[in-house]
PDB file of C-alpha atoms in Angstrom:
ATOM      1  CA  MET E   5     -20.058  53.729  -6.654  1.00 46.00           C
ATOM      2  CA  SER E   6     -19.015  55.486  -3.457  1.00 47.00           C
ATOM      3  CA  ASP E   7     -20.732  54.847  -0.140  1.00 48.00           C
ATOM      4  CA  GLY E   8     -21.958  58.456  -0.078  1.00 44.00           C
ATOM      5  CA  ALA E   9     -23.526  58.146  -3.526  1.00 45.00           C
ATOM      6  CA  ARG E  10     -24.987  54.740  -2.651  1.00 47.00           C
ATOM      7  CA  GLY E  11     -26.475  56.082   0.604  1.00 44.00           C
ATOM      8  CA  ALA E  12     -28.042  59.136  -0.979  1.00 41.00           C
ATOM      9  CA  ARG E  13     -31.713  58.741  -1.835  1.00 44.00           C
ATOM     10  CA  PRO E  14     -33.392  60.925  -4.410  1.00 40.00           C
ATOM     11  CA  VAL E  15     -36.511  62.731  -3.354  1.00 44.00           C
ATOM     12  CA  ALA E  16     -39.363  61.187  -5.289  1.00 47.00           C
ATOM     13  CA  GLY E  17     -42.814  62.504  -5.931  1.00 54.00           C
ATOM     14  CA  SER E  18     -44.329  65.948  -6.191  1.00 63.00           C
ATOM     15  CA  PRO E  19     -44.134  68.642  -3.493  1.00 66.00           C
ATOM     16  CA  TRP E  20     -47.721  67.749  -2.545  1.00 68.00           C
ATOM     17  CA  SER E  21     -46.694  64.116  -1.966  1.00 78.00           C
ATOM     18  CA  ALA E  22     -43.813  65.262   0.222  1.00 78.00           C
ATOM     19  CA  ALA E  23     -46.175  67.522   2.175  1.00 78.00           C
ATOM     20  CA  ARG E  24     -48.552  64.616   2.678  1.00 81.00           C
ATOM     21  CA  ARG E  25     -45.740  62.477   4.063  1.00 84.00           C
ATOM     22  CA  ARG E  26     -44.683  65.224   6.455  1.00 84.00           C
ATOM     23  CA  LEU E  27     -48.270  65.639   7.619  1.00 84.00           C
ATOM     24  CA  ARG E  28     -48.572  61.916   8.306  1.00 86.00           C
ATOM     25  CA  ARG E  29     -45.576  62.141  10.636  1.00 88.00           C
ATOM     26  CA  ASN E  30     -47.272  64.875  12.685  1.00 88.00           C
ATOM     27  CA  ARG E  31     -49.269  62.891  15.245  1.00 91.00           C
ATOM     28  CA  VAL E  32     -50.872  65.947  16.807  1.00 93.00           C
ATOM     29  CA  ALA E  33     -52.185  67.173  13.451  1.00 92.00           C
ATOM     30  CA  LEU E  34     -53.446  63.694  12.566  1.00 93.00           C
ATOM     31  CA  ALA E  35     -55.285  63.398  15.887  1.00 94.00           C
ATOM     32  CA  ALA E  36     -56.775  66.857  15.382  1.00 94.00           C
ATOM     33  CA  GLY E  37     -57.841  65.885  11.863  1.00 93.00           C
ATOM     34  CA  ARG E  38     -59.635  62.833  13.236  1.00 95.00           C
ATOM     35  CA  VAL E  39     -61.476  64.999  15.767  1.00 95.00           C
ATOM     36  CA  VAL E  40     -62.531  67.433  13.027  1.00 95.00           C
ATOM     37  CA  GLY E  41     -63.636  64.517  10.858  1.00 95.00           C
ATOM     38  CA  LEU E  42     -65.652  63.037  13.743  1.00 95.00           C
ATOM     39  CA  VAL E  43     -67.391  66.364  14.429  1.00 95.00           C
ATOM     40  CA  ALA E  44     -68.185  66.734  10.726  1.00 94.00           C
ATOM     41  CA  LEU E  45     -69.491  63.159  10.518  1.00 95.00           C
ATOM     42  CA  VAL E  46     -71.706  63.506  13.586  1.00 94.00           C
ATOM     43  CA  SER E  47     -73.038  66.814  12.265  1.00 92.00           C
ATOM     44  CA  ALA E  48     -73.774  65.327   8.838  1.00 93.00           C
ATOM     45  CA  LEU E  49     -75.612  62.392  10.432  1.00 94.00           C
ATOM     46  CA  ALA E  50     -77.464  64.576  12.946  1.00 93.00           C
ATOM     47  CA  PRO E  51     -80.977  63.380  11.962  1.00 92.00           C
ATOM     48  CA  ALA E  52     -79.926  59.770  12.576  1.00 93.00           C
ATOM     49  CA  ILE E  53     -77.837  60.403  15.709  1.00 92.00           C
ATOM     50  CA  ALA E  54     -79.815  63.024  17.630  1.00 92.00           C
ATOM     51  CA  PRO E  55     -82.254  61.317  20.037  1.00 92.00           C
ATOM     52  CA  HIS E  56     -84.883  64.068  19.728  1.00 91.00           C
ATOM     53  CA  ASP E  57     -86.010  66.944  17.560  1.00 92.00           C
ATOM     54  CA  PRO E  58     -83.816  69.913  18.580  1.00 92.00           C
ATOM     55  CA  ALA E  59     -86.865  72.202  18.715  1.00 90.00           C
ATOM     56  CA  GLU E  60     -89.112  69.781  20.614  1.00 91.00           C
ATOM     57  CA  ILE E  61     -90.346  71.362  23.847  1.00 92.00           C
ATOM     58  CA  ASP E  62     -91.285  69.293  26.910  1.00 90.00           C
ATOM     59  CA  ALA E  63     -92.589  71.592  29.644  1.00 89.00           C
ATOM     60  CA  LYS E  64     -92.568  68.742  32.178  1.00 91.00           C
ATOM     61  CA  ARG E  65     -88.797  68.228  31.904  1.00 91.00           C
ATOM     62  CA  THR E  66     -87.453  71.759  32.018  1.00 92.00           C
ATOM     63  CA  LEU E  67     -83.922  72.111  33.461  1.00 92.00           C
ATOM     64  CA  GLU E  68     -83.577  68.343  33.806  1.00 92.00           C
ATOM     65  CA  PRO E  69     -79.922  67.568  34.725  1.00 93.00           C
ATOM     66  CA  PRO E  70     -77.753  65.185  32.683  1.00 94.00           C
ATOM     67  CA  GLY E  71     -78.588  61.548  33.258  1.00 91.00           C
ATOM     68  CA  ALA E  72     -79.740  58.353  31.645  1.00 89.00           C
ATOM     69  CA  ARG E  73     -82.876  59.953  30.193  1.00 89.00           C
ATOM     70  CA  ALA E  74     -80.969  62.932  28.748  1.00 91.00           C
ATOM     71  CA  LEU E  75     -77.175  62.592  28.507  1.00 93.00           C
ATOM     72  CA  PHE E  76     -76.605  66.355  28.262  1.00 95.00           C
ATOM     73  CA  GLY E  77     -79.709  67.326  30.207  1.00 93.00           C
ATOM     74  CA  ARG E  78     -82.504  69.615  29.040  1.00 95.00           C
ATOM     75  CA  ASP E  79     -82.712  73.395  28.826  1.00 93.00           C
ATOM     76  CA  HIS E  80     -85.165  75.899  30.307  1.00 91.00           C
ATOM     77  CA  LEU E  81     -87.783  74.995  27.689  1.00 92.00           C
ATOM     78  CA  GLY E  82     -87.360  71.246  28.101  1.00 93.00           C
ATOM     79  CA  ARG E  83     -85.410  70.797  24.849  1.00 94.00           C
ATOM     80  CA  ASP E  84     -82.791  68.041  24.683  1.00 95.00           C
ATOM     81  CA  VAL E  85     -79.345  69.674  24.873  1.00 95.00           C
ATOM     82  CA  LEU E  86     -77.551  66.748  23.213  1.00 95.00           C
ATOM     83  CA  SER E  87     -79.806  66.943  20.168  1.00 95.00           C
ATOM     84  CA  ARG E  88     -79.288  70.682  19.931  1.00 95.00           C
ATOM     85  CA  VAL E  89     -75.512  70.319  20.242  1.00 95.00           C
ATOM     86  CA  VAL E  90     -75.459  67.701  17.472  1.00 95.00           C
ATOM     87  CA  TYR E  91     -77.567  69.839  15.146  1.00 95.00           C
ATOM     88  CA  GLY E  92     -75.622  72.959  16.147  1.00 93.00           C
ATOM     89  CA  GLY E  93     -72.463  71.438  14.696  1.00 92.00           C
ATOM     90  CA  ARG E  94     -74.022  71.530  11.232  1.00 91.00           C
ATOM     91  CA  LEU E  95     -74.632  75.255  11.467  1.00 90.00           C
ATOM     92  CA  SER E  96     -71.272  76.131  13.015  1.00 91.00           C
ATOM     93  CA  LEU E  97     -69.299  74.160  10.436  1.00 92.00           C
ATOM     94  CA  ARG E  98     -71.386  75.607   7.626  1.00 92.00           C
ATOM     95  CA  VAL E  99     -70.743  79.129   8.899  1.00 92.00           C
ATOM     96  CA  GLY E 100     -67.002  78.432   9.023  1.00 92.00           C
ATOM     97  CA  LEU E 101     -66.823  76.924   5.535  1.00 94.00           C
ATOM     98  CA  VAL E 102     -69.070  79.480   3.815  1.00 94.00           C
ATOM     99  CA  SER E 103     -67.324  82.416   5.493  1.00 94.00           C
ATOM    100  CA  VAL E 104     -63.907  81.138   4.418  1.00 94.00           C
ATOM    101  CA  ALA E 105     -65.219  80.514   0.895  1.00 95.00           C
ATOM    102  CA  ILE E 106     -66.332  84.155   0.688  1.00 94.00           C
ATOM    103  CA  SER E 107     -63.020  85.439   2.065  1.00 94.00           C
ATOM    104  CA  LEU E 108     -61.007  83.126  -0.148  1.00 93.00           C
ATOM    105  CA  GLY E 109     -62.955  83.943  -3.303  1.00 93.00           C
ATOM    106  CA  PHE E 110     -62.528  87.694  -2.981  1.00 95.00           C
ATOM    107  CA  GLY E 111     -59.028  87.389  -1.522  1.00 93.00           C
ATOM    108  CA  LEU E 112     -57.753  85.245  -4.397  1.00 92.00           C
ATOM    109  CA  THR E 113     -59.212  87.556  -7.018  1.00 92.00           C
ATOM    110  CA  LEU E 114     -57.961  90.793  -5.461  1.00 94.00           C
ATOM    111  CA  GLY E 115     -54.600  89.327  -4.435  1.00 93.00           C
ATOM    112  CA  VAL E 116     -53.879  88.001  -7.932  1.00 91.00           C
ATOM    113  CA  LEU E 117     -54.847  91.310  -9.539  1.00 91.00           C
ATOM    114  CA  ALA E 118     -52.685  93.285  -7.113  1.00 91.00           C
ATOM    115  CA  GLY E 119     -49.663  90.976  -7.272  1.00 89.00           C
ATOM    116  CA  PHE E 120     -49.653  90.174 -10.985  1.00 88.00           C
ATOM    117  CA  TYR E 121     -50.414  93.541 -12.536  1.00 88.00           C
ATOM    118  CA  ALA E 122     -48.861  95.825  -9.885  1.00 81.00           C
ATOM    119  CA  GLY E 123     -49.075  99.535 -10.720  1.00 85.00           C
ATOM    120  CA  TRP E 124     -52.302 101.366  -9.963  1.00 89.00           C
ATOM    121  CA  PRO E 125     -54.391  98.181  -9.414  1.00 88.00           C
ATOM    122  CA  ASP E 126     -51.956  97.130  -6.694  1.00 90.00           C
ATOM    123  CA  THR E 127     -52.014 100.565  -5.085  1.00 92.00           C
ATOM    124  CA  LEU E 128     -55.813 100.856  -5.172  1.00 94.00           C
ATOM    125  CA  ILE E 129     -56.489  97.340  -3.876  1.00 94.00           C
ATOM    126  CA  MET E 130     -53.863  97.311  -1.140  1.00 93.00           C
ATOM    127  CA  ARG E 131     -54.703 100.772   0.190  1.00 93.00           C
ATOM    128  CA  THR E 132     -58.334  99.657   0.443  1.00 93.00           C
ATOM    129  CA  MET E 133     -57.264  96.489   2.273  1.00 93.00           C
ATOM    130  CA  ASP E 134     -55.053  98.538   4.603  1.00 91.00           C
ATOM    131  CA  SER E 135     -58.041 100.739   5.426  1.00 90.00           C
ATOM    132  CA  LEU E 136     -60.165  97.681   6.255  1.00 88.00           C
ATOM    133  CA  LEU E 137     -57.369  96.215   8.375  1.00 87.00           C
ATOM    134  CA  ALA E 138     -57.503  99.334  10.539  1.00 85.00           C
ATOM    135  CA  PHE E 139     -60.717  97.884  12.016  1.00 82.00           C
ATOM    136  CA  PRO E 140     -60.670  94.722  14.151  1.00 80.00           C
ATOM    137  CA  GLY E 141     -62.325  91.773  12.405  1.00 79.00           C
ATOM    138  CA  ILE E 142     -65.181  91.532  14.897  1.00 81.00           C
ATOM    139  CA  LEU E 143     -65.857  95.282  14.639  1.00 83.00           C
ATOM    140  CA  LEU E 144     -65.947  95.126  10.846  1.00 84.00           C
ATOM    141  CA  ALA E 145     -68.309  92.147  11.047  1.00 86.00           C
ATOM    142  CA  LEU E 146     -70.574  94.115  13.406  1.00 86.00           C
ATOM    143  CA  ALA E 147     -70.622  96.988  10.921  1.00 86.00           C
ATOM    144  CA  VAL E 148     -71.665  94.661   8.097  1.00 87.00           C
ATOM    145  CA  ILE E 149     -74.417  93.120  10.253  1.00 88.00           C
ATOM    146  CA  ALA E 150     -75.618  96.601  11.178  1.00 85.00           C
ATOM    147  CA  VAL E 151     -76.196  97.179   7.460  1.00 88.00           C
ATOM    148  CA  LEU E 152     -77.593  93.745   6.558  1.00 87.00           C
ATOM    149  CA  GLY E 153     -79.411  92.982   9.802  1.00 87.00           C
ATOM    150  CA  PRO E 154     -79.099  90.006  12.192  1.00 86.00           C
ATOM    151  CA  GLY E 155     -79.364  86.441  10.959  1.00 86.00           C
ATOM    152  CA  LEU E 156     -77.178  83.423  10.271  1.00 86.00           C
ATOM    153  CA  SER E 157     -76.818  84.105   6.537  1.00 88.00           C
ATOM    154  CA  ASN E 158     -75.792  87.685   7.216  1.00 90.00           C
ATOM    155  CA  VAL E 159     -73.255  86.455   9.773  1.00 90.00           C
ATOM    156  CA  MET E 160     -71.610  84.314   7.090  1.00 92.00           C
ATOM    157  CA  VAL E 161     -71.363  87.321   4.773  1.00 92.00           C
ATOM    158  CA  ALA E 162     -70.141  89.596   7.574  1.00 91.00           C
ATOM    159  CA  VAL E 163     -67.422  87.220   8.771  1.00 91.00           C
ATOM    160  CA  GLY E 164     -66.385  86.451   5.195  1.00 92.00           C
ATOM    161  CA  VAL E 165     -66.087  90.121   4.220  1.00 91.00           C
ATOM    162  CA  SER E 166     -64.224  91.050   7.414  1.00 90.00           C
ATOM    163  CA  TYR E 167     -61.363  88.658   6.652  1.00 91.00           C
ATOM    164  CA  VAL E 168     -60.950  89.398   2.930  1.00 93.00           C
ATOM    165  CA  PRO E 169     -57.945  91.717   3.606  1.00 93.00           C
ATOM    166  CA  HIS E 170     -55.980  88.895   5.275  1.00 92.00           C
ATOM    167  CA  TYR E 171     -56.359  86.571   2.289  1.00 94.00           C
ATOM    168  CA  THR E 172     -55.664  89.382  -0.178  1.00 94.00           C
ATOM    169  CA  ARG E 173     -52.346  90.246   1.453  1.00 93.00           C
ATOM    170  CA  VAL E 174     -51.205  86.602   1.627  1.00 92.00           C
ATOM    171  CA  VAL E 175     -52.183  85.876  -1.989  1.00 92.00           C
ATOM    172  CA  ARG E 176     -50.512  89.063  -3.218  1.00 92.00           C
ATOM    173  CA  SER E 177     -47.248  88.184  -1.460  1.00 90.00           C
ATOM    174  CA  SER E 178     -47.293  84.662  -2.910  1.00 87.00           C
ATOM    175  CA  VAL E 179     -48.028  85.921  -6.423  1.00 89.00           C
ATOM    176  CA  LEU E 180     -45.253  88.529  -6.222  1.00 87.00           C
ATOM    177  CA  SER E 181     -42.814  85.779  -5.252  1.00 85.00           C
ATOM    178  CA  ALA E 182     -44.022  83.297  -7.881  1.00 84.00           C
ATOM    179  CA  LYS E 183     -44.201  85.622 -10.878  1.00 82.00           C
ATOM    180  CA  VAL E 184     -40.430  86.296 -10.862  1.00 80.00           C
ATOM    181  CA  SER E 185     -39.600  82.569 -10.935  1.00 80.00           C
ATOM    182  CA  PRO E 186     -37.717  81.101 -13.932  1.00 83.00           C
ATOM    183  CA  TYR E 187     -40.607  78.823 -14.913  1.00 79.00           C
ATOM    184  CA  VAL E 188     -42.873  81.865 -15.250  1.00 80.00           C
ATOM    185  CA  ASP E 189     -40.303  83.608 -17.457  1.00 77.00           C
ATOM    186  CA  ALA E 190     -40.069  80.460 -19.580  1.00 82.00           C
ATOM    187  CA  ALA E 191     -43.861  80.255 -19.930  1.00 80.00           C
ATOM    188  CA  ARG E 192     -44.019  83.924 -20.872  1.00 79.00           C
ATOM    189  CA  ALA E 193     -41.260  83.392 -23.449  1.00 81.00           C
ATOM    190  CA  VAL E 194     -43.226  80.692 -25.274  1.00 82.00           C
ATOM    191  CA  GLY E 195     -46.231  82.984 -25.563  1.00 80.00           C
ATOM    192  CA  CYS E 196     -48.482  82.160 -22.593  1.00 80.00           C
ATOM    193  CA  ARG E 197     -51.202  84.735 -22.122  1.00 82.00           C
ATOM    194  CA  ASP E 198     -51.848  86.365 -18.775  1.00 78.00           C
ATOM    195  CA  ALA E 199     -54.868  84.214 -17.901  1.00 80.00           C
ATOM    196  CA  ARG E 200     -53.063  80.937 -18.611  1.00 81.00           C
ATOM    197  CA  LEU E 201     -49.939  82.222 -16.906  1.00 82.00           C
ATOM    198  CA  VAL E 202     -51.876  82.942 -13.705  1.00 81.00           C
ATOM    199  CA  LEU E 203     -54.116  79.871 -13.681  1.00 80.00           C
ATOM    200  CA  ALA E 204     -51.605  77.260 -14.836  1.00 80.00           C
ATOM    201  CA  HIS E 205     -48.291  78.476 -13.452  1.00 79.00           C
ATOM    202  CA  ILE E 206     -48.545  81.167 -10.763  1.00 83.00           C
ATOM    203  CA  LEU E 207     -51.686  80.339  -8.793  1.00 82.00           C
ATOM    204  CA  PRO E 208     -50.957  76.612  -8.200  1.00 80.00           C
ATOM    205  CA  ASN E 209     -47.558  77.531  -6.784  1.00 78.00           C
ATOM    206  CA  ALA E 210     -48.958  80.370  -4.680  1.00 80.00           C
ATOM    207  CA  LEU E 211     -51.660  78.335  -2.926  1.00 82.00           C
ATOM    208  CA  THR E 212     -49.440  76.739  -0.270  1.00 81.00           C
ATOM    209  CA  PRO E 213     -49.774  79.454   2.414  1.00 84.00           C
ATOM    210  CA  VAL E 214     -53.390  80.097   1.425  1.00 88.00           C
ATOM    211  CA  ILE E 215     -54.439  76.507   2.226  1.00 87.00           C
ATOM    212  CA  ALA E 216     -53.027  76.718   5.735  1.00 85.00           C
ATOM    213  CA  LEU E 217     -54.572  80.161   6.249  1.00 89.00           C
ATOM    214  CA  ALA E 218     -57.973  78.930   5.052  1.00 91.00           C
ATOM    215  CA  THR E 219     -57.878  75.996   7.482  1.00 90.00           C
ATOM    216  CA  LEU E 220     -57.117  78.297  10.391  1.00 90.00           C
ATOM    217  CA  GLY E 221     -59.740  80.699   9.043  1.00 91.00           C
ATOM    218  CA  VAL E 222     -62.495  78.114   9.509  1.00 93.00           C
ATOM    219  CA  ALA E 223     -61.735  78.017  13.248  1.00 92.00           C
ATOM    220  CA  THR E 224     -61.684  81.813  13.448  1.00 90.00           C
ATOM    221  CA  ALA E 225     -64.977  82.080  11.562  1.00 91.00           C
ATOM    222  CA  ILE E 226     -66.663  79.564  13.883  1.00 92.00           C
ATOM    223  CA  LEU E 227     -65.434  81.492  16.915  1.00 91.00           C
ATOM    224  CA  VAL E 228     -66.486  84.909  15.581  1.00 90.00           C
ATOM    225  CA  ALA E 229     -69.890  83.601  14.445  1.00 89.00           C
ATOM    226  CA  ALA E 230     -70.455  82.034  17.867  1.00 91.00           C
ATOM    227  CA  GLY E 231     -69.603  85.367  19.478  1.00 89.00           C
ATOM    228  CA  LEU E 232     -72.045  87.223  17.235  1.00 89.00           C
ATOM    229  CA  SER E 233     -74.766  84.669  17.978  1.00 89.00           C
ATOM    230  CA  PHE E 234     -74.000  85.048  21.693  1.00 89.00           C
ATOM    231  CA  LEU E 235     -74.728  88.753  21.306  1.00 85.00           C
ATOM    232  CA  GLY E 236     -78.011  87.964  19.569  1.00 86.00           C
ATOM    233  CA  LEU E 237     -76.856  89.084  16.116  1.00 87.00           C
ATOM    234  CA  GLY E 238     -76.452  85.640  14.558  1.00 85.00           C
ATOM    235  CA  ALA E 239     -78.726  82.606  14.685  1.00 83.00           C
ATOM    236  CA  GLN E 240     -82.160  83.492  16.027  1.00 83.00           C
ATOM    237  CA  PRO E 241     -84.284  81.275  18.332  1.00 81.00           C
ATOM    238  CA  PRO E 242     -85.123  78.449  18.139  1.00 85.00           C
ATOM    239  CA  THR E 243     -82.199  77.686  15.775  1.00 86.00           C
ATOM    240  CA  PRO E 244     -79.751  75.304  17.506  1.00 90.00           C
ATOM    241  CA  GLU E 245     -76.413  77.103  17.123  1.00 90.00           C
ATOM    242  CA  TRP E 246     -73.586  76.714  19.633  1.00 93.00           C
ATOM    243  CA  GLY E 247     -73.055  80.413  20.326  1.00 91.00           C
ATOM    244  CA  ALA E 248     -76.772  81.055  20.699  1.00 90.00           C
ATOM    245  CA  MET E 249     -77.052  78.047  23.033  1.00 92.00           C
ATOM    246  CA  VAL E 250     -74.302  79.408  25.257  1.00 92.00           C
ATOM    247  CA  SER E 251     -76.134  82.734  25.357  1.00 91.00           C
ATOM    248  CA  SER E 252     -79.509  81.163  26.194  1.00 89.00           C
ATOM    249  CA  GLY E 253     -78.025  79.294  29.168  1.00 90.00           C
ATOM    250  CA  ARG E 254     -76.063  82.127  30.759  1.00 89.00           C
ATOM    251  CA  GLU E 255     -78.986  83.031  33.038  1.00 89.00           C
ATOM    252  CA  TYR E 256     -78.994  79.480  34.417  1.00 91.00           C
ATOM    253  CA  LEU E 257     -75.260  78.941  34.968  1.00 89.00           C
ATOM    254  CA  ARG E 258     -75.689  78.325  38.707  1.00 89.00           C
ATOM    255  CA  SER E 259     -78.806  76.169  38.574  1.00 89.00           C
ATOM    256  CA  ALA E 260     -78.407  74.488  35.139  1.00 92.00           C
ATOM    257  CA  TRP E 261     -74.745  74.716  34.097  1.00 94.00           C
ATOM    258  CA  TRP E 262     -75.148  72.087  31.366  1.00 95.00           C
ATOM    259  CA  ILE E 263     -77.156  74.365  29.048  1.00 94.00           C
ATOM    260  CA  SER E 264     -74.118  76.539  28.291  1.00 94.00           C
ATOM    261  CA  THR E 265     -71.296  74.178  29.201  1.00 95.00           C
ATOM    262  CA  PHE E 266     -71.770  71.473  26.557  1.00 95.00           C
ATOM    263  CA  PRO E 267     -72.091  73.784  23.523  1.00 95.00           C
ATOM    264  CA  GLY E 268     -69.199  75.850  24.913  1.00 94.00           C
ATOM    265  CA  LEU E 269     -67.043  72.720  25.172  1.00 96.00           C
ATOM    266  CA  MET E 270     -67.908  71.814  21.568  1.00 95.00           C
ATOM    267  CA  ILE E 271     -66.831  75.262  20.383  1.00 95.00           C
ATOM    268  CA  MET E 272     -63.548  74.906  22.268  1.00 95.00           C
ATOM    269  CA  LEU E 273     -62.889  71.354  21.063  1.00 95.00           C
ATOM    270  CA  THR E 274     -63.712  72.077  17.416  1.00 95.00           C
ATOM    271  CA  VAL E 275     -61.746  75.329  17.229  1.00 95.00           C
ATOM    272  CA  LEU E 276     -58.737  73.761  18.991  1.00 95.00           C
ATOM    273  CA  ALA E 277     -58.743  70.749  16.661  1.00 95.00           C
ATOM    274  CA  ILE E 278     -58.990  72.900  13.527  1.00 95.00           C
ATOM    275  CA  ASN E 279     -56.187  75.157  14.762  1.00 94.00           C
ATOM    276  CA  LEU E 280     -53.896  72.186  15.464  1.00 93.00           C
ATOM    277  CA  LEU E 281     -54.715  70.736  12.047  1.00 92.00           C
ATOM    278  CA  GLY E 282     -53.995  74.113  10.441  1.00 89.00           C
ATOM    279  CA  ASP E 283     -50.629  74.349  12.202  1.00 89.00           C
ATOM    280  CA  GLY E 284     -49.770  70.866  10.975  1.00 89.00           C
ATOM    281  CA  LEU E 285     -50.716  71.785   7.412  1.00 87.00           C
ATOM    282  CA  ARG E 286     -48.616  74.936   7.597  1.00 84.00           C
ATOM    283  CA  GLU E 287     -45.560  72.979   8.716  1.00 84.00           C
ATOM    284  CA  ALA E 288     -46.134  70.280   6.108  1.00 84.00           C
ATOM    285  CA  LEU E 289     -46.652  72.727   3.247  1.00 79.00           C
ATOM    286  CA  ASP E 290     -43.797  75.057   4.225  1.00 70.00           C
ATOM    287  CA  PRO E 291     -40.795  72.866   5.132  1.00 53.00           C
ATOM    288  CA  VAL E 292     -38.422  75.820   4.658  1.00 55.00           C
ATOM    289  CA  ALA E 293     -39.965  77.692   7.589  1.00 46.00           C
ATOM    290  CA  ARG E 294     -39.849  74.554   9.706  1.00 47.00           C
ATOM    291  CA  ARG E 295     -36.222  73.882   8.746  1.00 47.00           C
ATOM    292  CA  ALA E 296     -35.304  77.431   9.719  1.00 42.00           C
ATOM    293  CA  GLN E 297     -36.482  76.706  13.261  1.00 43.00           C
ATOM    294  CA  LEU E 298     -34.251  73.618  13.594  1.00 44.00           C
ATOM    295  CA  PRO E 299     -30.613  73.623  14.751  1.00 44.00           C
ATOM    296  CA  ALA E 300     -28.058  73.840  11.943  1.00 41.00           C
ATOM    297  CA  SER E 301     -27.041  70.187  12.366  1.00 40.00           C
ATOM    298  CA  GLN E 302     -30.648  68.987  11.893  1.00 43.00           C
ATOM    299  CA  ALA E 303     -31.512  71.437   9.106  1.00 43.00           C
ATOM    300  CA  SER E 304     -28.656  70.102   7.003  1.00 41.00           C
TER     301      SER E 304
END
């Protein structure tokens, strides 16, 4: 056996295993994943971690600065800011996940229909998506809230609906690429029906870019929902939500900076960590795009 043949190592495992190995080598993405996991864990254990009830008012301790008695200080109503930040993580993460679930559900359905069947379904669906894309996401979300009314549940629906076109376009492109593959032709030749063809052969191979997009979408949804709550269209008082907390403390920025600063820092930290994790997933799941960015000597 030649040295070249002896030195060559076959690539073992599925594409998902290879993606997992590439992700493990990305230290930035792993660190970001740990931060996201920590935020999720603290939010899930909020009743056990938070030192006080987030809605508990103490009129004697209004605008108390951060210290030993209150690590993040207290707001203008005497509520513990740390407790409200901890509980606010539950709402912000829920908004992000539910909004992405709505976008992903409709986007997968419409994208598969448009990409698989083509013809008039493709034309009708994509022209509708193009019309929705003419409006900025935040403006479309505001329009939905104007119809449904303010509230956290309506914010989830509004943010989810506003980003359906993005998922639809990505899913359609992936399905168009996958349905002309040889394995799809082979499955069609042995008599696979359309439903089995889509669910068993096309969709699993078209999910790679969708996973990365959904991860990044959680960060976008959290940011948009926080912005809507800041404007008073999302979570209503006394609900502890990060965007609403930033809004409630803006009148006290000079005298009590901690009311807005700590929830604002949590928004920044969480969104940054999710974005870095999403970038790592995109590189791990799409090695071709990453290889295209490398010099020719490294790509080979």
